Short mmCIF file of C-alpha atoms in Angstrom, two decimals:
data_model
loop_
_atom_site.label_atom_id
_atom_site.label_comp_id
_atom_site.label_asym_id
_atom_site.label_seq_id
_atom_site.Cartn_x
_atom_site.Cartn_y
_atom_site.Cartn_z
CA UNK A 1371 33.54 -161.30 -107.90
CA UNK A 1372 35.94 -159.26 -109.61
CA UNK A 1373 38.72 -158.03 -107.21
CA UNK A 1374 42.10 -156.77 -108.52
CA UNK A 1375 45.55 -157.05 -106.39
CA UNK A 1376 44.97 -153.67 -104.82
CA UNK A 1377 41.70 -154.64 -103.40
CA UNK A 1378 43.16 -158.06 -102.10
CA UNK A 1379 46.01 -156.33 -100.64
CA UNK A 1380 43.71 -153.57 -99.17
CA UNK A 1381 41.20 -156.28 -97.54
CA UNK A 1382 44.29 -158.26 -96.16
CA UNK A 1383 45.79 -155.11 -94.56
CA UNK A 1384 42.42 -154.28 -92.98
CA UNK A 1385 42.04 -157.81 -91.71
CA UNK A 1386 45.60 -157.80 -90.36
CA UNK A 1387 44.81 -154.80 -88.21
CA UNK A 1388 41.70 -156.32 -87.08
CA UNK A 1389 43.58 -159.69 -86.14
CA UNK A 1390 46.04 -157.46 -84.37
CA UNK A 1391 43.55 -156.17 -82.00
CA UNK A 1392 42.04 -159.67 -81.45
CA UNK A 1393 45.55 -160.90 -80.43
CA UNK A 1394 45.18 -158.88 -77.19
CA UNK A 1395 42.28 -161.12 -75.82
CA UNK A 1396 43.87 -164.23 -77.48
CA UNK A 1397 47.02 -163.49 -75.38
CA UNK A 1398 45.17 -162.56 -72.21
CA UNK A 1399 42.95 -165.69 -72.11
CA UNK A 1400 45.56 -168.43 -72.39
CA UNK A 1401 44.61 -171.36 -70.32
CA UNK A 1402 40.98 -170.74 -70.51
CA UNK A 1403 38.56 -173.53 -69.57
CA UNK A 1404 35.84 -175.05 -71.76
CA UNK A 1405 32.77 -173.11 -72.03
CA UNK A 1406 30.71 -174.86 -74.83
CA UNK A 1407 30.89 -178.62 -75.31
CA UNK A 1408 30.80 -179.64 -78.95
CA UNK A 1409 30.83 -183.05 -80.87
CA UNK A 1410 32.96 -185.70 -79.11
CA UNK A 1411 35.53 -184.39 -76.90
CA UNK A 1412 35.84 -181.08 -78.56
CA UNK A 1413 35.04 -177.82 -76.79
CA UNK A 1414 35.13 -174.13 -77.19
CA UNK A 1415 36.30 -171.58 -74.68
CA UNK A 1416 34.79 -168.21 -73.75
CA UNK A 1417 37.71 -166.79 -75.75
CA UNK A 1418 36.79 -168.58 -78.79
CA UNK A 1419 33.17 -167.16 -78.85
CA UNK A 1420 34.42 -163.44 -77.66
CA UNK A 1421 37.16 -163.26 -80.46
CA UNK A 1422 34.66 -164.62 -83.10
CA UNK A 1423 32.16 -161.97 -82.23
CA UNK A 1424 34.82 -159.26 -82.30
CA UNK A 1425 36.43 -160.19 -85.49
CA UNK A 1426 33.15 -160.82 -87.17
CA UNK A 1427 31.78 -157.56 -86.26
CA UNK A 1428 34.92 -155.66 -87.22
CA UNK A 1429 35.25 -157.39 -90.58
CA UNK A 1430 31.84 -156.94 -91.62
CA UNK A 1431 31.81 -153.21 -90.58
CA UNK A 1432 35.07 -152.42 -92.26
CA UNK A 1433 35.00 -154.53 -95.50
CA UNK A 1434 31.18 -155.00 -95.97
CA UNK A 1435 31.98 -158.81 -96.54
CA UNK A 1436 30.10 -161.39 -94.79
CA UNK A 1437 31.98 -164.12 -92.42
CA UNK A 1438 31.55 -167.62 -91.84
CA UNK A 1439 33.06 -168.60 -88.48
CA UNK A 1440 33.48 -171.86 -86.73
CA UNK A 1441 31.38 -171.19 -83.63
CA UNK A 1442 28.41 -169.27 -84.92
CA UNK A 1443 28.30 -169.96 -88.68
CA UNK A 1444 27.30 -166.89 -90.61
CA UNK A 1445 27.44 -165.89 -94.18
CA UNK A 1446 27.03 -169.03 -96.66
CA UNK A 1447 30.25 -170.54 -97.83
CA UNK A 1448 28.87 -170.36 -101.44
CA UNK A 1449 28.65 -166.57 -101.27
CA UNK A 1450 30.78 -164.73 -104.24
CA UNK A 1451 33.06 -163.43 -101.49
CA UNK A 1452 33.17 -164.55 -97.87
CA UNK A 1453 35.59 -164.49 -94.92
CA UNK A 1454 36.12 -167.79 -93.17
CA UNK A 1455 37.20 -167.65 -89.51
CA UNK A 1456 38.64 -169.99 -86.87
CA UNK A 1457 38.85 -167.96 -83.76
CA UNK A 1458 41.37 -170.39 -82.00
CA UNK A 1459 42.96 -173.12 -83.90
CA UNK A 1460 44.30 -175.52 -81.54
CA UNK A 1461 41.86 -175.17 -78.52
CA UNK A 1462 43.04 -177.92 -76.53
CA UNK A 1463 46.72 -176.46 -76.80
CA UNK A 1464 45.19 -173.01 -75.97
CA UNK A 1465 43.60 -174.27 -72.89
CA UNK A 1466 46.52 -176.28 -71.72
CA UNK A 1467 48.89 -173.19 -72.26
CA UNK A 1468 50.65 -174.46 -75.34
CA UNK A 1469 51.93 -171.80 -77.74
CA UNK A 1470 50.79 -173.84 -80.68
CA UNK A 1471 47.42 -172.15 -81.29
CA UNK A 1472 46.41 -169.52 -83.83
CA UNK A 1473 43.77 -167.24 -85.17
CA UNK A 1474 42.88 -168.29 -88.81
CA UNK A 1475 41.24 -166.05 -91.39
CA UNK A 1476 40.65 -167.09 -94.96
CA UNK A 1477 38.97 -164.99 -98.00
CA UNK A 1478 37.09 -167.15 -100.14
CA UNK A 1479 36.01 -166.07 -103.88
CA UNK A 1480 33.53 -168.35 -105.53
CA UNK A 1481 34.68 -171.20 -103.53
CA UNK A 1482 38.54 -170.71 -103.74
CA UNK A 1483 40.83 -169.34 -100.99
CA UNK A 1484 42.39 -166.12 -102.57
CA UNK A 1485 43.92 -164.74 -99.37
CA UNK A 1486 45.03 -166.06 -95.89
CA UNK A 1487 46.03 -164.66 -92.66
CA UNK A 1488 47.40 -166.97 -89.76
CA UNK A 1489 48.26 -165.28 -86.39
CA UNK A 1490 50.17 -167.15 -83.74
CA UNK A 1491 50.00 -164.57 -81.00
CA UNK A 1492 52.08 -166.46 -78.38
CA UNK A 1493 55.16 -166.82 -80.91
CA UNK A 1494 54.61 -163.35 -82.35
CA UNK A 1495 54.36 -164.85 -85.90
CA UNK A 1496 52.11 -163.14 -88.50
CA UNK A 1497 51.74 -165.05 -91.91
CA UNK A 1498 49.66 -163.42 -94.74
CA UNK A 1499 49.22 -164.43 -98.36
CA UNK A 1500 47.44 -163.35 -101.45
CA UNK A 1501 47.46 -166.13 -104.11
CA UNK A 1502 49.77 -164.80 -106.93
CA UNK A 1503 52.04 -162.86 -104.64
CA UNK A 1504 54.88 -163.78 -102.14
CA UNK A 1505 53.95 -165.14 -98.46
CA UNK A 1506 54.70 -162.68 -96.02
CA UNK A 1507 56.03 -163.49 -92.41
CA UNK A 1508 55.72 -160.53 -90.08
CA UNK A 1509 55.34 -158.23 -93.13
CA UNK A 1510 58.52 -159.44 -94.93
CA UNK A 1511 58.30 -161.14 -98.27
CA UNK A 1512 59.28 -164.83 -98.14
CA UNK A 1513 61.07 -166.83 -101.06
CA UNK A 1514 59.03 -169.42 -102.81
CA UNK A 1515 59.23 -172.82 -101.45
CA UNK A 1516 61.88 -175.27 -102.76
CA UNK A 1517 61.67 -179.11 -103.08
CA UNK A 1518 62.89 -181.22 -100.40
CA UNK A 1519 63.51 -184.92 -100.33
CA UNK A 1520 61.12 -186.64 -97.93
CA UNK A 1521 63.92 -188.29 -96.07
CA UNK A 1522 65.22 -184.71 -95.09
CA UNK A 1523 61.87 -183.27 -94.42
CA UNK A 1524 59.75 -182.36 -91.34
CA UNK A 1525 56.07 -183.38 -91.87
CA UNK A 1526 53.08 -182.22 -89.75
CA UNK A 1527 50.27 -184.56 -88.99
CA UNK A 1528 46.93 -183.90 -87.30
CA UNK A 1529 46.31 -185.91 -83.92
CA UNK A 1530 43.83 -189.01 -83.87
CA UNK A 1531 42.41 -191.67 -82.05
CA UNK A 1532 43.46 -194.99 -83.46
CA UNK A 1533 40.24 -196.67 -82.66
CA UNK A 1534 38.02 -193.93 -84.28
CA UNK A 1535 35.58 -195.31 -86.75
CA UNK A 1536 34.84 -191.93 -88.44
CA UNK A 1537 35.23 -191.20 -92.25
CA UNK A 1538 38.95 -191.53 -92.06
CA UNK A 1539 39.20 -194.39 -89.53
CA UNK A 1540 42.10 -194.33 -87.12
CA UNK A 1541 43.63 -197.61 -88.40
CA UNK A 1542 43.91 -195.89 -91.75
CA UNK A 1543 45.71 -192.93 -90.14
CA UNK A 1544 47.97 -195.16 -88.24
CA UNK A 1545 49.05 -197.18 -91.53
CA UNK A 1546 49.80 -193.69 -93.24
CA UNK A 1547 52.01 -192.83 -90.37
CA UNK A 1548 53.63 -196.19 -90.36
CA UNK A 1549 54.52 -195.86 -94.12
CA UNK A 1550 55.54 -192.35 -93.56
CA UNK A 1551 58.06 -193.27 -90.65
CA UNK A 1552 59.87 -195.53 -93.13
CA UNK A 1553 60.74 -192.55 -95.29
CA UNK A 1554 60.78 -189.75 -92.73
CA UNK A 1555 61.64 -189.93 -89.23
CA UNK A 1556 60.96 -186.41 -88.47
CA UNK A 1557 57.07 -186.31 -88.05
CA UNK A 1558 55.34 -183.66 -85.87
CA UNK A 1559 52.04 -183.42 -84.24
CA UNK A 1560 51.22 -179.89 -83.25
CA UNK A 1561 47.58 -180.33 -82.49
CA UNK A 1562 46.73 -177.16 -84.72
CA UNK A 1563 46.03 -177.76 -88.43
CA UNK A 1564 46.31 -174.13 -89.20
CA UNK A 1565 49.71 -173.93 -87.58
CA UNK A 1566 50.76 -176.83 -89.61
CA UNK A 1567 49.63 -175.24 -93.07
CA UNK A 1568 51.31 -171.88 -92.11
CA UNK A 1569 54.61 -173.69 -91.25
CA UNK A 1570 54.52 -175.72 -94.43
CA UNK A 1571 53.92 -172.44 -96.36
CA UNK A 1572 56.88 -170.94 -94.72
CA UNK A 1573 59.06 -173.94 -95.37
CA UNK A 1574 59.51 -174.84 -91.74
CA UNK A 1575 57.59 -177.98 -92.48
CA UNK A 1576 58.01 -179.53 -95.89
CA UNK A 1577 54.38 -180.86 -95.84
CA UNK A 1578 51.34 -181.20 -93.77
CA UNK A 1579 48.62 -183.89 -93.60
CA UNK A 1580 45.21 -183.08 -92.30
CA UNK A 1581 43.22 -186.12 -92.42
CA UNK A 1582 39.82 -184.44 -91.73
CA UNK A 1583 38.85 -181.06 -90.83
CA UNK A 1584 36.46 -178.08 -91.66
CA UNK A 1585 36.69 -175.21 -94.27
CA UNK A 1586 37.60 -172.99 -91.08
CA UNK A 1587 40.65 -175.27 -90.50
CA UNK A 1588 42.00 -175.36 -93.96
CA UNK A 1589 40.99 -172.20 -95.81
CA UNK A 1590 43.59 -169.65 -94.46
CA UNK A 1591 46.52 -172.22 -94.74
CA UNK A 1592 45.50 -173.27 -98.28
CA UNK A 1593 45.77 -169.54 -99.55
CA UNK A 1594 49.13 -169.33 -97.69
CA UNK A 1595 50.33 -172.41 -99.34
CA UNK A 1596 49.43 -171.41 -102.78
CA UNK A 1597 50.88 -167.89 -102.30
CA UNK A 1598 54.27 -169.73 -101.26
CA UNK A 1599 54.29 -171.73 -104.45
CA UNK A 1600 53.16 -174.73 -102.53
CA UNK A 1601 50.67 -177.67 -103.61
CA UNK A 1602 47.51 -178.56 -101.94
CA UNK A 1603 45.12 -181.29 -102.75
CA UNK A 1604 42.85 -183.55 -100.60
CA UNK A 1605 44.12 -187.01 -99.62
CA UNK A 1606 43.36 -188.58 -103.03
CA UNK A 1607 45.33 -185.74 -104.94
CA UNK A 1608 42.17 -183.76 -106.15
CA UNK A 1609 42.69 -179.98 -106.08
CA UNK A 1610 41.40 -178.70 -102.73
CA UNK A 1611 38.12 -176.75 -102.57
CA UNK A 1612 36.02 -175.78 -99.73
CA UNK A 1613 34.25 -178.96 -99.75
CA UNK A 1614 37.15 -180.96 -99.02
CA UNK A 1615 37.35 -182.74 -95.59
CA UNK A 1616 40.90 -183.39 -95.91
CA UNK A 1617 44.12 -181.61 -96.99
CA UNK A 1618 47.63 -182.55 -98.25
CA UNK A 1619 49.93 -179.48 -98.46
CA UNK A 1620 53.57 -179.61 -99.26
CA UNK A 1621 56.34 -178.18 -101.37
CA UNK A 1622 56.04 -179.21 -105.11
CA UNK A 1623 58.74 -181.99 -104.68
CA UNK A 1624 57.49 -183.39 -101.47
CA UNK A 1625 53.89 -183.27 -102.33
CA UNK A 1626 54.07 -186.25 -104.89
CA UNK A 1627 56.25 -188.20 -102.71
CA UNK A 1628 53.59 -187.76 -99.88
CA UNK A 1629 50.81 -188.44 -102.21
CA UNK A 1630 52.44 -191.78 -103.56
CA UNK A 1631 52.91 -192.85 -99.98
CA UNK A 1632 49.27 -192.32 -99.00
CA UNK A 1633 48.08 -194.10 -102.16
CA UNK A 1634 50.30 -196.99 -101.28
CA UNK A 1635 48.22 -197.68 -98.01
CA UNK A 1636 45.21 -198.55 -99.84
CA UNK A 1637 41.67 -197.49 -99.80
CA UNK A 1638 40.13 -195.84 -96.76
CA UNK A 1639 37.03 -198.10 -97.03
CA UNK A 1640 39.22 -201.09 -96.38
CA UNK A 1641 40.04 -199.98 -92.89
#
């Protein structure tokens, strides 16, 4: 679908106002208890559900573009243009009262994220990005990402259970962390993939490793990273797409170092 820069900027401005409205109930619901049990030990709070309904209704009304949300699904991901929403990234953090929780909203065109918004209401941080234009933090343009040596870097990692036998086994993840620890002693587990990606785009983290996740965990952050001049692939080094279950995001110099380190662990199937 043809969209020029003015269209994208306008859509992001409209979406930003909608997320500002959603920040109110987000802040008010801090510490909310589980309302919907999901797969494994995951859950959603009533605030997740309410924010998704609120944002979906507002976006569809204001932009005419369908929304695919974490909790209720919605517009197909292969639509020519679709918003992808995670109403609360880091739900466990949110329920526990940790500030590491966010609202994630990506705009995907023909399978590629072209704009992203990540709102961290507890820390009053708002990240917006249109691919091809500078990343913005609280409305201020940010400089492009610079390369950092891995030894001097802070790297974000998703949390995991070492005994998990999922698509990316826990033992494989532990092996990656073990190798990474030999090169980088500043690893962080924030428990919120979208926060990690936003912080990588802002240069707070030099990189972020998401071993597994859904499109709503990644889409907004991928757009932010690309806006900031970063590199995003899957764990095998392939360009990230909406079908990728993993993400490796970093500044241009660190990305190659992280990818080499991951590859040195061996094949996932061997774990």
